[in-house]
Amino acid sequence: NAQTLFSRMVRISMYILVFMITAGLGTFFTVHLMIQGQDSVIVPDLVGKDVVYALEILTDLGLNTKVRGSQYNPTVAKHHVITQAPDPGTEIKQGRDVRLVISKGPHAVVFPNVLGMDLPLAAILLEENDLRRGNLSYTYHRDRPREEILAQFPGPGGSGLRGSHIDLLVSAGPAPRWVR
């Protein structure tokens, strides 16, 4: 009886072992076929390219775009790719991620010329250059319309850090006439 029980246990163990091996091999081959069934693509060189262009190219190739961050870069224009992973020329499967670091442009900025512009337009130009409107001073000017920029400090063409403040002298228009 003990021997019969032992041989029965061995037989059940063998069935379980065969089942596990069969299941493992089936899983291995299924995953292997799924991976091989995907199309491979060559990762394009995106360094220096506009981020919108990079997004379009990767989407057309069936790849996912992941932005890992952004940083200031003195040589790569704002909104362009600084680095990518995987490297250009790498063969990867469709549906995989390509990670990009995007440039914020140089940390220093050249102060734009806002002289002669109206105040709302000057504010937009300053914001586009990552600059802040500083102190506003108004003065009457007989020849300049109201809200026109008469002077700026620091002056146009100078350079400074992004986020710097630009003080503006704005026309209040012609001085009012006093009637006696």
JSON list of C-alpha atoms in Angstrom, two decimals, residues 11-27:
[
{"chain": "A", "resi": 11, "resn": "ARG", "atom": "CA", "xyz": [2.74, 9.87, -11.26]},
{"chain": "A", "resi": 12, "resn": "ILE", "atom": "CA", "xyz": [0.76, 12.96, -10.12]},
{"chain": "A", "resi": 13, "resn": "SER", "atom": "CA", "xyz": [4.01, 14.90, -9.70]},
{"chain": "A", "resi": 14, "resn": "MET", "atom": "CA", "xyz": [5.05, 13.91, -13.23]},
{"chain": "A", "resi": 15, "resn": "TYR", "atom": "CA", "xyz": [1.68, 15.09, -14.63]},
{"chain": "A", "resi": 16, "resn": "ILE", "atom": "CA", "xyz": [2.06, 18.44, -12.82]},
{"chain": "A", "resi": 17, "resn": "LEU", "atom": "CA", "xyz": [5.65, 18.79, -14.08]},
{"chain": "A", "resi": 18, "resn": "VAL", "atom": "CA", "xyz": [4.65, 18.01, -17.68]},
{"chain": "A", "resi": 19, "resn": "PHE", "atom": "CA", "xyz": [1.74, 20.48, -17.41]},
{"chain": "A", "resi": 20, "resn": "MET", "atom": "CA", "xyz": [4.04, 23.25, -16.08]},
{"chain": "A", "resi": 21, "resn": "ILE", "atom": "CA", "xyz": [6.65, 22.64, -18.79]},
{"chain": "A", "resi": 22, "resn": "THR", "atom": "CA", "xyz": [3.95, 22.66, -21.49]},
{"chain": "A", "resi": 23, "resn": "ALA", "atom": "CA", "xyz": [2.39, 25.85, -20.12]},
{"chain": "A", "resi": 24, "resn": "GLY", "atom": "CA", "xyz": [5.80, 27.55, -19.85]},
{"chain": "A", "resi": 25, "resn": "LEU", "atom": "CA", "xyz": [6.78, 26.63, -23.40]},
{"chain": "A", "resi": 26, "resn": "GLY", "atom": "CA", "xyz": [3.39, 27.75, -24.70]},
{"chain": "A", "resi": 27, "resn": "THR", "atom": "CA", "xyz": [3.75, 31.11, -22.97]}
]
